[in-house]
Short mmCIF file of C-alpha atoms and ligand atoms in Angstrom, two decimals:
data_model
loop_
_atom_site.label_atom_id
_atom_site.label_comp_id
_atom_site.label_asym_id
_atom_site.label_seq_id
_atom_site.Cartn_x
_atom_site.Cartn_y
_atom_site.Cartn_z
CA UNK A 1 0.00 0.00 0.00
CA UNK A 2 1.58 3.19 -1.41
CA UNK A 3 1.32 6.35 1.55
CA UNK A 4 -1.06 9.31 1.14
CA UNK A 5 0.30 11.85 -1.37
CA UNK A 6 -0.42 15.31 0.10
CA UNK A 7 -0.92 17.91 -3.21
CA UNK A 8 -0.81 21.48 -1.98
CA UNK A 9 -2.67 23.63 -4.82
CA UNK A 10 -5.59 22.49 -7.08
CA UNK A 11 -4.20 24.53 -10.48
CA UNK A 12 -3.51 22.96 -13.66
CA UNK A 13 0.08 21.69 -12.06
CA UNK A 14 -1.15 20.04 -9.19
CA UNK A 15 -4.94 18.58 -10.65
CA UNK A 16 -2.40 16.75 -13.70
CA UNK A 17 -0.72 15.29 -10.91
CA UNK A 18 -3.28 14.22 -8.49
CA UNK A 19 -5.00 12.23 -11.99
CA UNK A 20 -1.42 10.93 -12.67
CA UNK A 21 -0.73 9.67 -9.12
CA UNK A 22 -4.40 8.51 -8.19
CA UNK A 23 -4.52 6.55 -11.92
CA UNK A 24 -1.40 4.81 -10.34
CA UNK A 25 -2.76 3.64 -6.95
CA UNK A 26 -1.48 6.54 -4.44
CA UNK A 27 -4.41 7.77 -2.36
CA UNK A 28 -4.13 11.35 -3.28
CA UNK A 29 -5.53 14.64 -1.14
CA UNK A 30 -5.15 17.80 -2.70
CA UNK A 31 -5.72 20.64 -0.58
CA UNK A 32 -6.44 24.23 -2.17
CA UNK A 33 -7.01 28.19 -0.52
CA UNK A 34 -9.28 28.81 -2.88
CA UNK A 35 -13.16 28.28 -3.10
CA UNK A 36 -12.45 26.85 -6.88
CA UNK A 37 -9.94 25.09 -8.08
CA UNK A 38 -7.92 26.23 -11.43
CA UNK A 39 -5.75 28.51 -9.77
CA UNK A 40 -4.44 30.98 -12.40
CA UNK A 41 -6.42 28.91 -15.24
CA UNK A 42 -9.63 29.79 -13.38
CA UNK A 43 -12.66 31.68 -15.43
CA UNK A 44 -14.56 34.71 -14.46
CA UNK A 45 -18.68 33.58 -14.17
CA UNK A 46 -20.73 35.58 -16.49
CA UNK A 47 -21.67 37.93 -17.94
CA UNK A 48 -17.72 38.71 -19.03
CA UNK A 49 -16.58 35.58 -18.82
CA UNK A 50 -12.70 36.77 -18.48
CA UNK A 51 -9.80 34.20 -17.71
CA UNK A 52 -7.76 35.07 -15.16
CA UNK A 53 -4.33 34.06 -15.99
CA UNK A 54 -3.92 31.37 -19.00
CA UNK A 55 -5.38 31.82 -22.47
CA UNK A 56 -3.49 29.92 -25.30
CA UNK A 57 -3.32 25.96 -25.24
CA UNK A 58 -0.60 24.21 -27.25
CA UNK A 59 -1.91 21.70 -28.98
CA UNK A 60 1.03 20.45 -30.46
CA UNK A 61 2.94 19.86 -27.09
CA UNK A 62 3.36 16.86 -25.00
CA UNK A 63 0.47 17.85 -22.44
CA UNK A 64 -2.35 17.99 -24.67
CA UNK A 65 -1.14 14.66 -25.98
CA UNK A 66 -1.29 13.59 -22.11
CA UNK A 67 -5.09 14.84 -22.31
CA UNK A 68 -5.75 13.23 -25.39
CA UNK A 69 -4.57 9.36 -23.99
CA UNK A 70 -7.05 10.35 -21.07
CA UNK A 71 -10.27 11.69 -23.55
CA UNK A 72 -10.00 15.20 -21.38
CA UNK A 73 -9.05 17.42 -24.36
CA UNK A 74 -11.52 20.22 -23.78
CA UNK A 75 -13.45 21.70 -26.64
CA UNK A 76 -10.76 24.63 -28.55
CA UNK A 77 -11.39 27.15 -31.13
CA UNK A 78 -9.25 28.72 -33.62
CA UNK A 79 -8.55 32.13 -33.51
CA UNK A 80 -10.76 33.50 -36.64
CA UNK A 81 -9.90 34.70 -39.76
CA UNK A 82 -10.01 38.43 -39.03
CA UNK A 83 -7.05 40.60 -39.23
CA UNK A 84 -3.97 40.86 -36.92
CA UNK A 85 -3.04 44.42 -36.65
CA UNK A 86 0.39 45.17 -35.50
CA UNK A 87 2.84 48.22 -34.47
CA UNK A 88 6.14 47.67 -35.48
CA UNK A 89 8.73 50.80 -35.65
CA UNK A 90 6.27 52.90 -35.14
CA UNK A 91 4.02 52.43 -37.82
CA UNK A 92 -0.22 50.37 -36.82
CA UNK A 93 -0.54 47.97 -39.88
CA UNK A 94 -1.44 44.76 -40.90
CA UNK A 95 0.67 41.92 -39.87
CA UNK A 96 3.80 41.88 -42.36
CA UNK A 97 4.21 38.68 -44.33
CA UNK A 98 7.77 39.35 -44.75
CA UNK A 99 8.25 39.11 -40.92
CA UNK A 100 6.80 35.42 -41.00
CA UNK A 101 9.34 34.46 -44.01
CA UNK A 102 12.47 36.75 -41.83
CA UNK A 103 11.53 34.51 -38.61
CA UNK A 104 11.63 30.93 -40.65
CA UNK A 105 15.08 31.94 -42.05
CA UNK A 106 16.42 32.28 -38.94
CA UNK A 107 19.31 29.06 -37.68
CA UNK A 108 16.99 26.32 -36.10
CA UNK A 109 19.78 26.61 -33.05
CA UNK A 110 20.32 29.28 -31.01
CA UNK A 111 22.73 29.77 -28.47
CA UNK A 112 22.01 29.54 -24.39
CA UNK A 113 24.91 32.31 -23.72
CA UNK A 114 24.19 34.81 -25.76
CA UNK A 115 20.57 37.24 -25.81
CA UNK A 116 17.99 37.15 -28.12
CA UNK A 117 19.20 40.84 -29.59
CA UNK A 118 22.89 39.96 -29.94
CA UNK A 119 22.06 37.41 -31.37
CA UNK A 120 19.04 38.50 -34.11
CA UNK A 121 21.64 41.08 -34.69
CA UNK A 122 23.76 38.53 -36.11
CA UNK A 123 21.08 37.35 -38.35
CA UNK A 124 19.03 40.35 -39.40
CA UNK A 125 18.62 43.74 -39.43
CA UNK A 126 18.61 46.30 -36.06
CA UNK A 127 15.01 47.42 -37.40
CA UNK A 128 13.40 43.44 -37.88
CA UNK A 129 15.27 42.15 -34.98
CA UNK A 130 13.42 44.71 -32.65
CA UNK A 131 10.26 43.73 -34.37
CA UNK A 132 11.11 39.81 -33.61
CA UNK A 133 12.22 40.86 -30.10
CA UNK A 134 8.62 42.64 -29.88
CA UNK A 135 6.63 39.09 -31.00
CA UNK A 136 9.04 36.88 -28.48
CA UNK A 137 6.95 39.10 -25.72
CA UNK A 138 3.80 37.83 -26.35
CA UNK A 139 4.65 34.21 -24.94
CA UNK A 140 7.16 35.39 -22.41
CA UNK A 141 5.26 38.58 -21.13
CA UNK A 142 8.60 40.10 -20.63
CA UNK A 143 9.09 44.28 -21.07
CA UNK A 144 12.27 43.78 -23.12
CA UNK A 145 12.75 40.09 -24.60
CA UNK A 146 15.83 41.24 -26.39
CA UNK A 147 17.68 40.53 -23.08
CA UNK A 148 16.68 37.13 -23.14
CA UNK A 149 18.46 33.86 -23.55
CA UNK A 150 18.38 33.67 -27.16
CA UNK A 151 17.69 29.63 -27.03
CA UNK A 152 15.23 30.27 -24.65
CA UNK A 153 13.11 33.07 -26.44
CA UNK A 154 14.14 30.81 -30.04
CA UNK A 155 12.73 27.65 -28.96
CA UNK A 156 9.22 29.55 -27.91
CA UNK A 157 9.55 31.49 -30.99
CA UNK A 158 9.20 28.23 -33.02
CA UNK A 159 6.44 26.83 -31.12
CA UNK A 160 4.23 29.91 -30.94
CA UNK A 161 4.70 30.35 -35.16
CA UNK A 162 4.04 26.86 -35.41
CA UNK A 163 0.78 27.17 -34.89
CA UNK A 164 -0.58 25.00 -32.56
CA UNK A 165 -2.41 27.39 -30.44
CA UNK A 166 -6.09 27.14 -29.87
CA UNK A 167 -8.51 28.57 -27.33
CA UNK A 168 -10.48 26.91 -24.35
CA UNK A 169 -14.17 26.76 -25.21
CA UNK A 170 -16.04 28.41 -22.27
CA UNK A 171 -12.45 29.88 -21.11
CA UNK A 172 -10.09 27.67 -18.77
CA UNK A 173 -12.58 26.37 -16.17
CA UNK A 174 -13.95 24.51 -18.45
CA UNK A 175 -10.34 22.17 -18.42
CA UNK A 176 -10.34 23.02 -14.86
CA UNK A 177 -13.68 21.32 -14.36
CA UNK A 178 -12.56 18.05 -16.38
CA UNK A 179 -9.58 17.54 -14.51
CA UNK A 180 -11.21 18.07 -10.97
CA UNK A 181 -13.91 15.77 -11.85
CA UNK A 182 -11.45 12.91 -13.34
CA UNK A 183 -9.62 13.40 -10.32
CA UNK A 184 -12.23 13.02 -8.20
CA UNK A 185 -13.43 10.04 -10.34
CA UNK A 186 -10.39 8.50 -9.06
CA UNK A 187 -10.55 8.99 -5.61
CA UNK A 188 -8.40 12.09 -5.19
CA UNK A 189 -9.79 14.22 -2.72
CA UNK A 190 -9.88 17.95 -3.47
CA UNK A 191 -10.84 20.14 -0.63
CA UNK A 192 -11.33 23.69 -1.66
CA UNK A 193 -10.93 26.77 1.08
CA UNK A 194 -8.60 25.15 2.47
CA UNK A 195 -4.77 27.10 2.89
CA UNK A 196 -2.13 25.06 4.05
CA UNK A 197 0.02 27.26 6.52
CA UNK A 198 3.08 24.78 6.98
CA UNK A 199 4.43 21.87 4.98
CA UNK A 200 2.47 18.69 5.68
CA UNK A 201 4.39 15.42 6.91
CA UNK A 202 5.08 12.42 4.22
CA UNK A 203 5.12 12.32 0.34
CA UNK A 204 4.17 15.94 -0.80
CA UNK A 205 3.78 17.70 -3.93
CA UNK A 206 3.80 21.77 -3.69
CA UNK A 207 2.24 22.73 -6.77
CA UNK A 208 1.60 26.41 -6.09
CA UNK A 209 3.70 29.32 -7.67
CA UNK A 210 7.59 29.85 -6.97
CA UNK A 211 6.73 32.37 -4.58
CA UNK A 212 4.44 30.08 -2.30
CA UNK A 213 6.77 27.48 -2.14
CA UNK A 214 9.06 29.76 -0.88
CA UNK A 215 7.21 30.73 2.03
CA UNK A 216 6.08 27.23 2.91
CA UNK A 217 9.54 25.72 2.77
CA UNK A 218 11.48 28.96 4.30
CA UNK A 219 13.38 27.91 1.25
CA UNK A 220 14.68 31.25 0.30
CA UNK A 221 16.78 29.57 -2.67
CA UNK A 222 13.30 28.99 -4.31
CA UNK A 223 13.55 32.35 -6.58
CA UNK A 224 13.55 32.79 -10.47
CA UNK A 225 13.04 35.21 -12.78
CA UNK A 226 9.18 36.45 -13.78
CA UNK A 227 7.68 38.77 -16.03
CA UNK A 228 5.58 41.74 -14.99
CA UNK A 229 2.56 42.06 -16.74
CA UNK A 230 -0.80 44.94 -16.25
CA UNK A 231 -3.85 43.05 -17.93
CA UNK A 232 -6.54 44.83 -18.96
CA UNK A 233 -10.32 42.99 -19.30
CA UNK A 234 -13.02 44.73 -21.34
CA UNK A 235 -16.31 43.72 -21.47
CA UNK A 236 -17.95 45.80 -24.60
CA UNK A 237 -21.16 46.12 -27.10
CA UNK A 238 -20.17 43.99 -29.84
CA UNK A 239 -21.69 46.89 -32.60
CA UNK A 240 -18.90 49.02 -33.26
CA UNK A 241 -16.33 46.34 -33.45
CA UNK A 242 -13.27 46.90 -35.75
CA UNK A 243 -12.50 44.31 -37.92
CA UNK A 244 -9.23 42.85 -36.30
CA UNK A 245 -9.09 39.88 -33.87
CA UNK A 246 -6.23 41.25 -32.10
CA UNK A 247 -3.56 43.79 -31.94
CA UNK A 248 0.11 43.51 -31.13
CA UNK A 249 1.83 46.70 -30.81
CA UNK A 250 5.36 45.54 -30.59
CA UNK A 251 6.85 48.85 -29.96
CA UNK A 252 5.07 49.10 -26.62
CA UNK A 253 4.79 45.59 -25.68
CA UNK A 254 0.60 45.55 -25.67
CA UNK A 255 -1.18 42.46 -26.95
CA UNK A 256 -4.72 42.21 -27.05
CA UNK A 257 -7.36 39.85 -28.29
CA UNK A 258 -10.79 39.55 -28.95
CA UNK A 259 -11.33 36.50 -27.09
CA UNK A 260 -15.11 36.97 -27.56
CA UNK A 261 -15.29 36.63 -31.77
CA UNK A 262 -13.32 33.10 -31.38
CA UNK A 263 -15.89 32.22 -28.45
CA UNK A 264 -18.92 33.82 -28.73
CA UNK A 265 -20.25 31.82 -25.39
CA UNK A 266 -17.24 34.47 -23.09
CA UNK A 267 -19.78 37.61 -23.84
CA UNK A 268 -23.67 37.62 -23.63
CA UNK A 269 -25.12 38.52 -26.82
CA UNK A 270 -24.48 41.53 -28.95
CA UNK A 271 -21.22 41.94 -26.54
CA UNK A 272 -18.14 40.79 -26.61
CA UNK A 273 -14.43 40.49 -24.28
CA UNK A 274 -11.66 41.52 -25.15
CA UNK A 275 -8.22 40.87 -22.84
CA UNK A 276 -4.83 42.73 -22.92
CA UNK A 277 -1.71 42.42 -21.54
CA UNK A 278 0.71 45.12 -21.25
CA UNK A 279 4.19 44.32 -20.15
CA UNK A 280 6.01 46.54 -17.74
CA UNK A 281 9.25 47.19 -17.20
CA UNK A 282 10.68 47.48 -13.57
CA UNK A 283 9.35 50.66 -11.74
CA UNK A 284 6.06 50.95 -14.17
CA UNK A 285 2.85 51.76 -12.33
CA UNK A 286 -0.52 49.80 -13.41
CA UNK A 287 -2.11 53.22 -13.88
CA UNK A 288 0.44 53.86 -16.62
CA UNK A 289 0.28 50.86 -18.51
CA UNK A 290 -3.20 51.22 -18.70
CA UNK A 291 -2.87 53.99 -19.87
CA UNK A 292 -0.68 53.00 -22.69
CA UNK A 293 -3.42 50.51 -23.41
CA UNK A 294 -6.06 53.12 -23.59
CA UNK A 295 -3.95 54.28 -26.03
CA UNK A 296 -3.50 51.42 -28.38
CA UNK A 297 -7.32 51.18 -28.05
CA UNK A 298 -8.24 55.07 -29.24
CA UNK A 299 -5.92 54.09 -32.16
CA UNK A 300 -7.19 50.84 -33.09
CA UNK A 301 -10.87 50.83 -31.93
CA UNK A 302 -12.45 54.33 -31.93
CA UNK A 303 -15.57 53.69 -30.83
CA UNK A 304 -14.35 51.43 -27.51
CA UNK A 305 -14.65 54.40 -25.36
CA UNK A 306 -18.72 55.02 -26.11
CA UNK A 307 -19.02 50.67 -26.27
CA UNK A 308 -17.40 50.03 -22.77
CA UNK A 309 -19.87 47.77 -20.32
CA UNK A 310 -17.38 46.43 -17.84
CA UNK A 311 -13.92 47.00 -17.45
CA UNK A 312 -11.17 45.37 -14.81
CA UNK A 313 -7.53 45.86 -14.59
CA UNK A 314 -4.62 44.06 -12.18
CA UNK A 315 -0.43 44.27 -11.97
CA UNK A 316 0.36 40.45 -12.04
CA UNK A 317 4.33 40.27 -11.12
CA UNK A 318 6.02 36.74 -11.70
CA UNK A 319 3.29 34.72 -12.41
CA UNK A 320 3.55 34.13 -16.03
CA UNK A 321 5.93 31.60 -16.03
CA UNK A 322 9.75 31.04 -16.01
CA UNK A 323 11.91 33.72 -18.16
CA UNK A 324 15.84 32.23 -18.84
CA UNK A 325 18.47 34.90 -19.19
CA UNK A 326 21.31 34.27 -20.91
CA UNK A 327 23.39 31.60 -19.77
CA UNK A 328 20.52 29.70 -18.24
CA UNK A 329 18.19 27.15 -18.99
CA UNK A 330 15.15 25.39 -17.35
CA UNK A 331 17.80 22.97 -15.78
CA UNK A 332 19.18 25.90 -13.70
CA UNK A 333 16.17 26.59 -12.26
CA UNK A 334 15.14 25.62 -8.88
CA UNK A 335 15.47 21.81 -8.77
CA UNK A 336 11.57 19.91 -8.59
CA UNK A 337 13.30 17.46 -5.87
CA UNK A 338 13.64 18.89 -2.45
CA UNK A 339 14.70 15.71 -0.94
CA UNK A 340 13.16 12.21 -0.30
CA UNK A 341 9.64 13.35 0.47
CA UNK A 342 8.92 16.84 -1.29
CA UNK A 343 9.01 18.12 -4.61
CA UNK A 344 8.52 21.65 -5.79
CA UNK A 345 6.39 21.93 -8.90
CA UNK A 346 5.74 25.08 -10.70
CA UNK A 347 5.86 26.95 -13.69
CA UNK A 348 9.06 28.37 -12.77
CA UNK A 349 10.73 24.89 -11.46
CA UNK A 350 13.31 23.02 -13.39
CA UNK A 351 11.19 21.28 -16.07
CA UNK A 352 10.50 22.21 -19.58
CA UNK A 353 8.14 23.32 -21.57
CA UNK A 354 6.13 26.17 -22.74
CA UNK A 355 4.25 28.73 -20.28
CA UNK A 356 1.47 26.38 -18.22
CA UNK A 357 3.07 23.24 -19.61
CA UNK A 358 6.56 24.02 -17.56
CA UNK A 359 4.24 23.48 -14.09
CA UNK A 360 3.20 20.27 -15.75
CA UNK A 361 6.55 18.52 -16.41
CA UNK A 362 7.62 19.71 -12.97
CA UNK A 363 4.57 17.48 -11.41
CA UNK A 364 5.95 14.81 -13.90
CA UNK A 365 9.40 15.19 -12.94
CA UNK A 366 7.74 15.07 -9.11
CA UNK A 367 6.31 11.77 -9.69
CA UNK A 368 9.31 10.52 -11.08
CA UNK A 369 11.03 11.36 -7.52
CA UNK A 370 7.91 9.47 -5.82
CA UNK A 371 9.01 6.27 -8.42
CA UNK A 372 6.85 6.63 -11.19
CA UNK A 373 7.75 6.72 -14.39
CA UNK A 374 5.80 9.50 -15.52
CA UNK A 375 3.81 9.33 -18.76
CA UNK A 376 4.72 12.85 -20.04
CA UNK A 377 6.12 12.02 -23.59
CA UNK A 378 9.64 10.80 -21.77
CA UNK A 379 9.29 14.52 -19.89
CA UNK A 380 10.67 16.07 -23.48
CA UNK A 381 13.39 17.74 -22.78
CA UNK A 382 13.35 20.46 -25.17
CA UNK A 383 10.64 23.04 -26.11
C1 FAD B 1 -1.83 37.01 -17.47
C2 FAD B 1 -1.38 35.58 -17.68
C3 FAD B 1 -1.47 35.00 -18.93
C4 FAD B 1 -1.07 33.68 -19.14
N1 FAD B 1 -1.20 33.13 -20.37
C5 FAD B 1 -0.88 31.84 -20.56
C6 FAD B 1 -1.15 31.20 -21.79
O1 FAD B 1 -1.72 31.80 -22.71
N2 FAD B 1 -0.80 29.89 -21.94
C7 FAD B 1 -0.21 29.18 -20.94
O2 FAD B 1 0.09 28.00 -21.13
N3 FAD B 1 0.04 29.76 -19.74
C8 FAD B 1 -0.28 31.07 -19.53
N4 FAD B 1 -0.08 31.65 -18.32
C9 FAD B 1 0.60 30.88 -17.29
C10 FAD B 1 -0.38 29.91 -16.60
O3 FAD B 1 -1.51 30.61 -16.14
C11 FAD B 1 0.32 29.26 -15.43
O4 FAD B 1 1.57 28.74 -15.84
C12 FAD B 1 -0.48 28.09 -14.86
O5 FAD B 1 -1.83 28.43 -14.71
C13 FAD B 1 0.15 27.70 -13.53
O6 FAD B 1 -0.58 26.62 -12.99
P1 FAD B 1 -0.13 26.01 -11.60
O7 FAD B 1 -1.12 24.97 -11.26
O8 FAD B 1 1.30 25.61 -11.68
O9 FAD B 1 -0.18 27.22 -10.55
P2 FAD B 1 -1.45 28.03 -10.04
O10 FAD B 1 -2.46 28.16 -11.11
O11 FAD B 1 -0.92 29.28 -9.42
O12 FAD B 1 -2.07 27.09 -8.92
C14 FAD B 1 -1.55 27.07 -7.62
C15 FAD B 1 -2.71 26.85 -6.67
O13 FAD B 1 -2.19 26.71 -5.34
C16 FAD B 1 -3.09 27.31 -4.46
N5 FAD B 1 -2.37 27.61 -3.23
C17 FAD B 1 -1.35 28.48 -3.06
N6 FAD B 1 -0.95 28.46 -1.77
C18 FAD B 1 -1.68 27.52 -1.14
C19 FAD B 1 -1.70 27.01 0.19
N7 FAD B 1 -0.87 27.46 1.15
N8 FAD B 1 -2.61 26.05 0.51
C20 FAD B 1 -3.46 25.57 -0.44
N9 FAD B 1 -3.48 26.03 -1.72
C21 FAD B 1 -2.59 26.98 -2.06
C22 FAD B 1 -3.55 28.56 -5.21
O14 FAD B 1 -4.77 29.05 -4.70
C23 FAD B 1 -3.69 28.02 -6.64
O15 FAD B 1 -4.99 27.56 -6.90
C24 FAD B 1 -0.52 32.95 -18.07
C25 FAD B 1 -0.43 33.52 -16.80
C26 FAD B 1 -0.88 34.82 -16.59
C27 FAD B 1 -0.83 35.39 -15.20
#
């Protein structure tokens, strides 16, 4: 009889794990703060119905494959067919088809030592590289990607253009909800409001973010680099809509989308949401990213302003995932093994993987430590 395995946190992270464990005959309790699990993949209720963190699914990565050998894949859209409007040096267009043909030039191997700019700099010139620098912070959140490991940013580079990203039907909580329920099915126990305040005794799995593991452990060695993002939620009438689906301005680091033409069920009728995220460099206040979105909105949308129903804004600081500066990789990050009887998984742990899906290897890599051999595509060890 295998002992209890104690799961503190009831996000994506630590729900993948409780299925993975329970499916292999641990008796799993998973203990989470919050009245809901989903953690940063949780879902606003209606009418707006926002996500809170997570947006983009990767459909072509090893966890959706996981999903698939478990019939959990949630229902996805495509983004449509309207335009993508970008800012690149300065100038609001459409998206340039010469910067898609520029990016699949590039070497397929970059290096770990040097940054993303030195190293576009190599390749291209000063004026595409910035614009290249300015996608790379769409999937890192980072305010200036060009400092960046250039391996790191590359890698994500290649997924993101690959196109394997698709959107949760119903936003997040509806994956949320599968996994819980599967979980459950197995005779994981998930008990919601619930906050652990110390680490419990025996086999445990800490899958909350960096930053709460540090606190639990007194681990002060538990630190990586984040992103700072301000995200802006808009809840508008869907009559004066422009005609893009969303808008990168890679000058200033804004990307916003139209979540609500993809899904039509985010938005009650004749509405629609639309979510932003600004990056901000060190020292930037919320109010003045906001403003810089307001901005990007007068130019792109006109009519937002006289359309606006509901609108929320929040500074999220290192909790979009794992950056890697130069000389760094996922392997340097703070190790998923804590000795015989813990592990550490989060999206900023040593594990790969892209955003979410980092969080997920970790809690594979954490049942490898527990001596399973975790069923996570061989926990691929590249992007
Ligand atoms: C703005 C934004 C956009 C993002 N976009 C994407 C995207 O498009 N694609 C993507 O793949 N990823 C994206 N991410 C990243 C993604 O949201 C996270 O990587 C992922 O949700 C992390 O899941 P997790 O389970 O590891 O952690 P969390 O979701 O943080 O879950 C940890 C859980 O632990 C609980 N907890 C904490 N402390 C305790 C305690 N003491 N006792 C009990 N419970 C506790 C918390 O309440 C929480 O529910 C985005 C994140 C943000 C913020």
């Amino acid at each position: 009889m295998k002992p209890d395995l104690h799961i503190v946190g009831a996000g994506l992270t630590g729900l993948t794990a409780a299925i993975e464990a329970a499916e292999r005959g641990w008796r799993v309790t998973v203990a989470e703060a919050n009245p809901r699990p989903g953690g940063r993949a949780r879902t606003l209720a209606a009418p707006y119905r926002a996500n809170l963190g997570t947006h983009a699914i990767y459909v072509d990565g090893p966890w959706w494959a996981w999903l698939e050998r478990r019939g959990l894949t949630p229902p996805i859209v495509e983004a449509p067919r309207h335009a993508t409007l970008v800012r690149a040096g300065g100038r609001l267009g459409p998206w340039p088809a010469e910067l898609s043909q520029v990016i699949a030039a590039l070497p397929t191997e970059a290096p770990v030592e040097e940054s993303l700019r030195a190293w576009l700099l190599r390749h291209v010139d000063a004026r595409t590289a910035e614009a290249i620098v300015g996608v790379v912070f769409i999937f890192t959140f980072d305010h200036d990607p060009g400092r960046l490991s250039a391996a790191f940013a590359h890698q994500r580079l290649r997924r993101a253009m690959a196109g394997g990203v698709r959107y949760v039907t119903g936003g997040w909580s509806t994956l949320v909800d599968l996994l819980a329920e599967r979980a459950a099915g197995l005779g994981a126990q998930i008990r919601t409001r619930t906050r652990v305040p110390a680490l419990p005794a025996g086999p445990t799995i800490l899958a909350t973010s960096l930053a709460t593991a540090r606190q639990l452990t007194g681990d002060r060695s538990l630190t990586w680099p984040g992103a700072r993002v301000t995200t802006v939620d808009l809840g508008l009438r869907a009559d004066s809509g422009p005609d893009w689906f969303r808008v990168m301005d890679l000058d200033a680091r804004i990307y916003a989308a139209r979540y609500g033409l993809a899904d039509p069920t985010l938005a009650p009728p004749g509405h629609e949401l639309i979510q932003i995220s600004a990056a901000c460099a060190p020292g930037e206040r919320k109010a003045d990213a906001e403003r810089r979105v307001q901005h990007l909105l007068d130019e792109s949308w006109p009519g937002w302003r006289a359309a606006l129903q509901w609108y929320r804004s929040a500074l999220r600081t290192d909790c979009t995932g794992a950056i890697d500066l130069p000389g760094t990789t996922w392997h340097d990050r703070p190790a998923v093994s804590r000795g015989d009887s813990l592990a550490v998984a989060t999206d900023q742990s040593a594990a790969p993987g892209l955003l979410a899906e980092v969080g997920i290897s970790a809690a594979q890599l954490a049942l490898q430590q527990l001596g399973e051999t975790p069923m996570l595509a061989e926990a691929h060890m590249r992007v």
